[in-house]
Amino acid sequence: MTDPLSDRKMVVAAAATAAFLLLLIVLASPIAAHEEKLEKGEGVTYDARSLIIHGKRELLFSGSIHYPRTTPDMWPKLLEDAKRGGLNVIQTYVFWNIHEPEEGKFNFEGRFDLVKYIKLIGEHGLYATVRFGPFIQAEWNHGGLPYWLREVPNIIFRSYNEPYMQHMERFVKMIVDKLKDAKLFAGQGGPIILAQIENEYNTVQLAYRELGNKYVQWAGNMAVGLNIGVPWVMCKQRDAPGPVINSCNGRQCGDTFSGPNKPNKPLLWTENWTAQFRVFGDPPSQRSAEDTAFSVARWFSKNGSLVNYYMYHGGTNLARTAASFVTTRYYDEAPIDEFGLERGPKYGHLKDVHKALNLCKRALLWGSTSAQRLNPDVEVRIYEQSGTDVCAAFLTNNHTRLAHTANFKGQDYYLPPRSISILPDCKTVVLNTATILAQHNSRNFVRSSVTNKLDWKMNSEVIPVDLKVTSSTPMELYFLTKDKTDYAWYTTTINLSPRDLSMRKDILPVIRVASLGHAMVAFVNGQFVGSAHGSQIDKSFVLQKSVELKPGINYISLLGTLVGLPDSGAYMEHRFAGPRGVSILGLNTGTLDISENGWGNQVGLIGEHDELFNEDGSKKGKWTDLPKVGKGPPLTWYKAKFDTPEGNDPVAVSMYGMIKGMIWVNGNAIGRYWMSYVSPLGDSTQAEYLIPRSYLKPKENLIVVLEEEPAHPSNITILTVNRDTICSYVSELSPPSVRQWERKDDKFKPVGPEAKVGARLKCPNRKKIDVVDFASYGDPYGACGGFAQGRCSSPVSKQVIEQNCLGKDMCDVPLDKGIFEKNGDPCPEVKKTLAVQVTCR
């Protein structure tokens, strides 16, 4: 008979042994080792309040600037402007498909020089966050995954799949080793303080079920095991394992983020979307400076310690790097626009927010927090250090339409709708997020006086009509092109008898092509028939065009076109594109399905193979003059020469008059253009395309355009770009600028004798104020580039601005009644506003 007590002891002993073994395994894991390092304070550490860098807490204001979306000559100025805008961190992805375009063949040259870029960030006194991915999405071709990965046997992207994990781990380790060898991690004295593995995996995790859950744990454990000495993050990842910090992406993370999944992790915001990326067919994307500023102040008022603007400078999807249907221009509405110019007022207003929050730094990082609701719409959040006079407060009006006056500590504060007032001493408002004192500006595209008229020549592609049959059905387009080109030809022939065709001239057969994307140009018997395309939402489309067929052999030629590979979603390796069904309708013998008719293929265009886009290749082509009347034929290459535009302003090319294709300058691919895909506003989604000045030489620059459809390049123009129209708009209700306050010797005080409200104007690039276009002290309205006078305005408004500002690169004009009301107050009942617009030259 068995002793129950003895059995129970054996079970307990076995359980204890198993628990001990499990503990040993856990302690031996990279995650446990990393947590031990955090406790010892090695490298960059963190707690629930913030990252701790070299033993010091920091408020971190970060911006995404991606190295391959700009050029190395632009990097220093972008980093300088970011730092001047109050940033202390630069965030970038690592782009696997540009670094390893072919398996085992690597590229880290030019704008792909990751190490040089990170070093430069450090040289500018900035920290860096590196998002290793290696899946990054980023509206980047294939989400950053190289095409060849699709053809690895049995692979499933972003799943607990041995082939994928093997290649992913190899690449991440290689990049980590490169950065370690260059001593770029913070523990080595470098600028990198934070790293990211994977990207927004929660959005697809359920699709992979248990393999998704296992993959997340594996990815986190693998990353931590690389021992880089800085914390890892997983954005939008609720189950980020061990010490890996789960972070927020979105527009209003201060109110939408549920918080870290462990109480010892800080609140990090890895993507605060400054606008929205655009795809062809989109209208302009907008996000106001006021809304962005509110979100940042809200985040830090609720214990946030890092915010990253995605993007701070979006840059350009040069060549074919944009994902499906994404425009060549990327996040142009960021604080620094595509051309590297400060977008006012977003740039300046966020700079002021950073200044205001830094005035609260000690309270935010070391104070204890409390919150009070002053009325149903207004709340106050307070940070105080007991035993000291350190105190910072955030007064928030959450109502989207109504202003409120709130009483706090015996004082009344006016709060505009949906705004936050920042009080670094719990008394003085240094900034309200809805009140912009920063300079506004307007962007101008100016036709270059140097380029004059472009003398275009043309060279038409030969339309293939009878390629060797390689498959019974049309081949899949991604597989054909392998991300080497956007183009692949499909040809077949059909033999028709006179009885197949209608005897009536007004009834023509119709060709119908069902395609999985993205676009197509069709020819029958060498003659252009028409084109069709899908959209970013629905890639599939049907091309239906009437055609003239003849008795005997008819040649059908279809040019399948891609506009980038997919960049998101589950099972990306199973996405397909290209024609799937082809038929001829309207024959006397009925509909003829020719999908399995036998198809020949040609990958790429002859002009691509001959490299007509560069100086040497263009000499091979048979170039002719353009037609004097009408448009050029479809699938035509155009070339011209131009001298580098005057001055130092950024350069662009306007593509009005063209349809769809690609641009090269001196052999450098500028990107895809698509003028015919108009937005709901009736205009092209993108008309102007950046030409980096580093691509230019002083004289005889070669521009080559590949146009897919009938068009004429006569309206293409070379432009310079500036933001020399600058404005100010300030009100009596505005607090003095945050620039007039400082914290010195731990004392909060005005910079000068008295903080005053006023307009400040500063020309870019040391230009000077040449013309006062508009000035009104009264109740003006409108926006920079479109101000108008209201019911009243001081008659000396323009005179005051001209006396204070003309001929200067910078001027300050106080909102002073003594200056503007010498002849009396034009409208005593109105709270005065000063609106000014000037032109710099």
XYZ file of N, CA and C in Angstrom, residues 27-164:
414
model
N 17.885 32.189 -15.933
C 19.021 33.028 -15.570
C 20.107 33.015 -16.627
N 20.180 31.902 -17.367
C 21.192 31.803 -18.415
C 20.768 32.479 -19.703
N 19.500 32.901 -19.796
C 18.999 33.481 -21.044
C 19.516 34.901 -21.220
N 19.594 35.363 -22.461
C 20.028 36.736 -22.712
C 19.160 37.761 -22.003
N 17.838 37.497 -21.912
C 16.939 38.472 -21.287
C 17.289 38.643 -19.813
N 17.511 37.514 -19.108
C 17.846 37.618 -17.694
C 19.184 38.338 -17.508
N 20.146 38.024 -18.369
C 21.447 38.686 -18.292
C 21.307 40.187 -18.515
N 20.427 40.551 -19.450
C 20.212 41.968 -19.736
C 19.577 42.667 -18.532
N 18.610 41.996 -17.897
C 17.960 42.599 -16.741
C 18.962 42.787 -15.593
N 19.906 41.863 -15.492
C 20.934 41.998 -14.462
C 21.815 43.216 -14.759
N 22.121 43.435 -16.047
C 22.917 44.600 -16.432
C 22.184 45.891 -16.096
N 20.875 45.888 -16.347
C 20.088 47.077 -16.039
C 20.171 47.401 -14.556
N 20.092 46.350 -13.724
C 20.147 46.559 -12.285
C 21.513 47.097 -11.861
N 22.570 46.684 -12.546
C 23.919 47.145 -12.210
C 24.227 48.517 -12.793
N 23.360 49.012 -13.705
C 23.571 50.330 -14.296
C 24.590 50.340 -15.418
N 24.800 49.216 -16.068
C 25.762 49.154 -17.165
C 25.121 49.680 -18.459
N 25.908 50.407 -19.264
C 25.408 50.926 -20.539
C 24.288 51.919 -20.312
N 23.403 52.042 -21.295
C 22.212 52.869 -21.141
C 21.175 52.032 -20.404
N 20.645 52.580 -19.335
C 19.652 51.858 -18.551
C 18.347 52.638 -18.548
N 17.384 52.141 -17.821
C 16.122 52.850 -17.708
C 15.409 52.435 -16.431
N 14.452 53.268 -16.068
C 13.477 52.890 -15.047
C 12.123 53.400 -15.525
N 11.145 53.398 -14.651
C 9.793 53.781 -15.065
C 9.702 55.243 -15.487
N 10.699 56.058 -15.110
C 10.611 57.482 -15.419
C 11.240 57.845 -16.757
N 12.410 57.254 -17.075
C 13.105 57.690 -18.295
C 14.241 56.740 -18.624
N 14.821 56.945 -19.787
C 16.122 56.345 -20.064
C 17.157 57.049 -19.199
N 18.195 56.307 -18.843
C 19.287 56.879 -18.050
C 20.560 56.693 -18.865
N 21.092 57.792 -19.363
C 22.212 57.763 -20.302
C 23.454 58.265 -19.595
N 24.451 57.390 -19.498
C 25.678 57.729 -18.769
C 25.343 58.239 -17.364
N 24.386 57.560 -16.741
C 24.001 57.886 -15.382
C 23.112 59.104 -15.241
N 22.631 59.640 -16.352
C 21.869 60.894 -16.309
C 20.516 60.727 -16.976
N 19.483 61.258 -16.338
C 18.157 61.270 -16.954
C 18.106 62.342 -18.046
N 17.289 62.070 -19.089
C 17.151 63.038 -20.168
C 15.701 63.112 -20.622
N 15.266 64.332 -20.989
C 14.065 64.475 -21.816
C 14.525 64.346 -23.253
N 13.907 63.473 -24.018
C 14.406 63.154 -25.349
C 13.405 63.584 -26.417
N 13.867 64.493 -27.274
C 13.084 64.985 -28.404
C 13.781 64.484 -29.668
N 13.120 63.597 -30.374
C 13.749 62.848 -31.460
C 13.028 63.102 -32.782
N 13.758 62.914 -33.864
C 13.143 63.048 -35.181
C 13.681 62.019 -36.152
N 12.801 61.470 -36.963
C 13.215 60.499 -37.976
C 13.733 61.230 -39.210
N 14.978 60.936 -39.565
C 15.597 61.395 -40.812
C 16.327 60.184 -41.374
N 15.877 59.662 -42.492
C 16.405 58.407 -43.038
C 17.528 58.680 -44.030
N 18.676 58.074 -43.790
C 19.855 58.352 -44.600
C 19.678 58.070 -46.089
N 18.975 56.998 -46.544
C 18.879 56.794 -47.991
C 17.813 57.653 -48.658
N 17.018 58.373 -47.867
C 15.985 59.232 -48.450
C 16.504 60.656 -48.672
N 17.816 60.821 -48.520
C 18.451 62.092 -48.808
C 19.857 61.773 -49.312
N 20.695 62.764 -49.438
C 22.046 62.537 -49.970
C 23.069 63.004 -48.943
N 24.267 62.405 -48.942
C 25.261 62.738 -47.914
C 25.586 64.219 -47.816
N 25.538 64.948 -48.918
C 25.833 66.380 -48.850
C 24.750 67.144 -48.090
N 23.546 66.559 -47.995
C 22.457 67.204 -47.260
C 22.450 66.833 -45.780
N 23.112 65.744 -45.414
C 23.057 65.259 -44.032
C 23.474 66.325 -43.007
N 24.632 67.007 -43.173
C 25.053 67.950 -42.121
C 24.033 69.050 -41.867
N 23.495 69.643 -42.940
C 22.527 70.738 -42.760
C 21.250 70.232 -42.092
N 20.783 69.049 -42.476
C 19.578 68.495 -41.858
C 19.788 68.266 -40.364
N 20.958 67.749 -39.996
C 21.236 67.488 -38.585
C 21.408 68.791 -37.810
N 22.037 69.782 -38.432
C 22.169 71.092 -37.792
C 20.791 71.699 -37.524
N 19.917 71.639 -38.529
C 18.581 72.216 -38.379
C 17.765 71.453 -37.337
N 17.939 70.129 -37.302
C 17.226 69.331 -36.300
C 17.669 69.727 -34.895
N 18.957 69.884 -34.704
C 19.467 70.270 -33.389
C 18.999 71.669 -33.029
N 19.038 72.591 -33.982
C 18.574 73.954 -33.741
C 17.081 73.981 -33.434
N 16.347 72.986 -33.955
C 14.917 72.872 -33.673
C 14.609 72.254 -32.326
N 15.656 71.979 -31.536
C 15.446 71.469 -30.184
C 15.512 69.973 -30.059
N 15.890 69.250 -31.134
C 16.015 67.795 -31.035
C 17.349 67.431 -30.408
N 17.365 66.313 -29.707
C 18.633 65.762 -29.215
C 18.820 64.301 -29.611
N 17.886 63.766 -30.421
C 17.981 62.381 -30.905
C 17.550 62.349 -32.372
N 18.234 61.542 -33.160
C 17.832 61.266 -34.548
C 17.526 59.777 -34.656
N 16.398 59.468 -35.266
C 15.984 58.072 -35.424
C 16.079 57.685 -36.897
N 16.565 56.488 -37.153
C 16.559 55.974 -38.521
C 16.336 54.472 -38.531
N 15.711 54.001 -39.601
C 15.652 52.572 -39.889
C 16.972 52.115 -40.501
N 17.166 50.799 -40.538
C 18.207 50.170 -41.353
C 17.486 49.478 -42.507
N 17.946 49.709 -43.735
C 17.223 49.292 -44.934
C 17.924 48.082 -45.564
N 17.431 46.902 -45.224
C 18.084 45.655 -45.638
C 18.218 45.578 -47.158
N 17.168 45.910 -47.884
C 17.206 45.663 -49.332
C 18.159 46.577 -50.091
N 18.558 47.717 -49.500
C 19.581 48.514 -50.185
C 20.984 48.064 -49.794
N 21.093 47.467 -48.601
C 22.419 47.024 -48.163
C 22.777 45.644 -48.689
N 21.770 44.801 -48.958
C 22.032 43.467 -49.501
C 21.048 43.199 -50.641
N 21.191 43.936 -51.753
C 20.237 43.774 -52.859
C 20.281 42.382 -53.485
N 21.416 41.742 -53.413
C 21.565 40.346 -53.827
C 22.196 39.594 -52.666
N 21.756 38.375 -52.456
C 22.239 37.625 -51.298
C 23.758 37.562 -51.289
N 24.349 38.017 -50.185
C 25.794 37.975 -50.030
C 26.535 39.114 -50.691
N 25.841 40.022 -51.382
C 26.477 41.184 -52.019
C 25.984 42.445 -51.318
N 26.917 43.235 -50.774
C 26.543 44.313 -49.873
C 26.919 45.678 -50.434
N 26.178 46.670 -50.008
C 26.389 48.044 -50.463
C 26.217 48.982 -49.267
N 27.293 49.644 -48.886
C 27.244 50.646 -47.827
C 27.933 51.923 -48.299
N 27.754 52.244 -49.582
C 28.409 53.399 -50.166
C 27.433 54.560 -50.337
N 27.979 55.775 -50.445
C 27.179 56.952 -50.763
C 26.062 57.189 -49.764
N 24.845 57.335 -50.269
C 23.721 57.599 -49.364
C 23.295 56.355 -48.594
N 23.967 55.225 -48.836
C 23.696 54.008 -48.087
C 24.729 53.775 -46.977
N 25.566 54.778 -46.703
C 26.647 54.617 -45.721
C 26.108 54.843 -44.316
N 25.578 53.796 -43.741
C 24.967 53.855 -42.414
C 25.962 54.302 -41.350
N 27.160 53.735 -41.368
C 28.160 54.053 -40.339
C 28.528 55.532 -40.398
N 28.741 56.048 -41.585
C 29.077 57.467 -41.736
C 27.961 58.343 -41.193
N 26.729 57.943 -41.452
C 25.590 58.729 -41.010
C 25.490 58.751 -39.491
N 25.628 57.594 -38.860
C 25.543 57.539 -37.398
C 26.694 58.313 -36.767
N 27.878 58.205 -37.350
C 29.012 58.983 -36.836
C 28.717 60.479 -36.915
N 28.131 60.901 -38.010
C 27.806 62.314 -38.202
C 26.790 62.790 -37.173
N 25.835 61.925 -36.847
C 24.868 62.266 -35.797
C 25.601 62.555 -34.492
N 26.546 61.684 -34.153
C 27.325 61.888 -32.932
C 28.170 63.148 -32.982
N 28.757 63.429 -34.145
C 29.589 64.628 -34.289
C 28.783 65.908 -34.108
N 27.482 65.824 -34.350
C 26.618 66.987 -34.151
C 26.070 67.063 -32.725
N 26.589 66.208 -31.856
C 26.172 66.251 -30.457
C 24.777 65.711 -30.227
N 24.343 64.799 -31.083
C 23.010 64.224 -30.995
C 23.102 62.737 -30.663
N 22.072 62.211 -30.015
C 21.940 60.774 -29.825
C 21.282 60.163 -31.064
N 21.303 58.825 -31.121
C 20.690 58.122 -32.244
C 19.884 56.937 -31.757
N 18.764 56.701 -32.423
C 17.998 55.463 -32.269
C 18.060 54.721 -33.592
N 18.444 53.460 -33.554
C 18.554 52.653 -34.769
C 17.475 51.581 -34.743
N 16.628 51.599 -35.762
C 15.533 50.623 -35.867
C 15.992 49.544 -36.854
N 16.499 48.443 -36.305
C 17.104 47.399 -37.122
C 16.066 46.641 -37.951
N 14.836 46.585 -37.495
C 13.821 45.801 -38.214
C 14.079 44.312 -38.062
N 14.535 43.642 -39.147
C 14.856 44.225 -40.441
C 13.635 44.452 -41.331
N 12.450 43.958 -40.920
C 11.244 44.446 -41.589
C 10.946 45.813 -41.003
N 10.767 46.823 -41.867
C 10.596 48.191 -41.372
C 9.292 48.841 -41.831
N 8.625 48.290 -42.832
C 7.479 48.915 -43.496
C 7.905 50.239 -44.110
N 7.726 51.363 -43.395
C 8.314 52.657 -43.770
C 7.879 53.148 -45.144
N 6.813 52.556 -45.718
C 6.404 52.914 -47.082
C 7.582 52.749 -48.046
N 8.461 51.845 -47.687
C 9.688 51.557 -48.448
C 9.484 50.249 -49.199
N 10.093 50.148 -50.347
C 9.926 48.991 -51.207
C 10.101 47.676 -50.439
N 9.040 46.840 -50.457
C 9.051 45.514 -49.823
C 9.263 45.595 -48.324
N 8.928 46.763 -47.725
C 9.109 46.906 -46.281
C 10.547 46.726 -45.850
N 11.486 46.953 -46.787
C 12.901 46.812 -46.484
C 13.462 45.420 -46.703
N 12.607 44.435 -46.940
C 13.110 43.070 -47.162
C 13.584 42.934 -48.604
N 14.761 42.360 -48.827
C 15.249 42.210 -50.202
C 14.383 41.231 -50.991
N 14.287 41.472 -52.310
C 13.427 40.613 -53.136
C 13.868 39.158 -53.069
N 15.180 38.906 -53.078
C 15.662 37.517 -53.166
C 15.151 36.652 -52.011
N 14.768 37.310 -50.914
C 14.251 36.565 -49.767
C 12.964 35.825 -50.119
N 12.185 36.371 -51.073
C 10.945 35.709 -51.492
C 11.202 34.339 -52.100
N 12.378 34.162 -52.683
C 12.674 32.933 -53.410
C 13.444 31.910 -52.580
N 13.637 32.190 -51.293
C 14.225 31.188 -50.387
C 13.188 30.080 -50.182
N 13.545 28.831 -50.392
C 12.572 27.735 -50.259
C 11.907 27.698 -48.883
N 10.593 27.507 -48.905
C 9.782 27.294 -47.700
C 9.776 28.485 -46.734
N 10.070 29.657 -47.220
C 10.145 30.804 -46.323
C 8.761 31.391 -46.069
N 8.546 31.837 -44.854
C 7.375 32.634 -44.481
C 7.904 33.841 -43.721
N 7.707 35.027 -44.260
C 8.228 36.231 -43.640
C 7.609 36.444 -42.255
N 8.427 36.927 -41.334
C 7.976 37.429 -40.035
C 7.155 36.400 -39.259
N 7.594 35.170 -39.310
C 6.938 34.094 -38.574
C 8.015 33.229 -37.937
N 7.590 32.361 -37.025
C 8.545 31.419 -36.443
C 8.854 30.367 -37.499
N 9.688 30.807 -38.435
C 9.999 30.038 -39.635
C 11.513 30.007 -39.771
N 12.076 28.823 -39.777
C 13.529 28.676 -39.704
C 14.269 29.430 -40.817
N 13.860 29.314 -42.095
C 14.587 30.061 -43.134
C 14.565 31.569 -42.896
N 13.396 32.086 -42.522
C 13.322 33.535 -42.315
C 14.162 33.957 -41.116
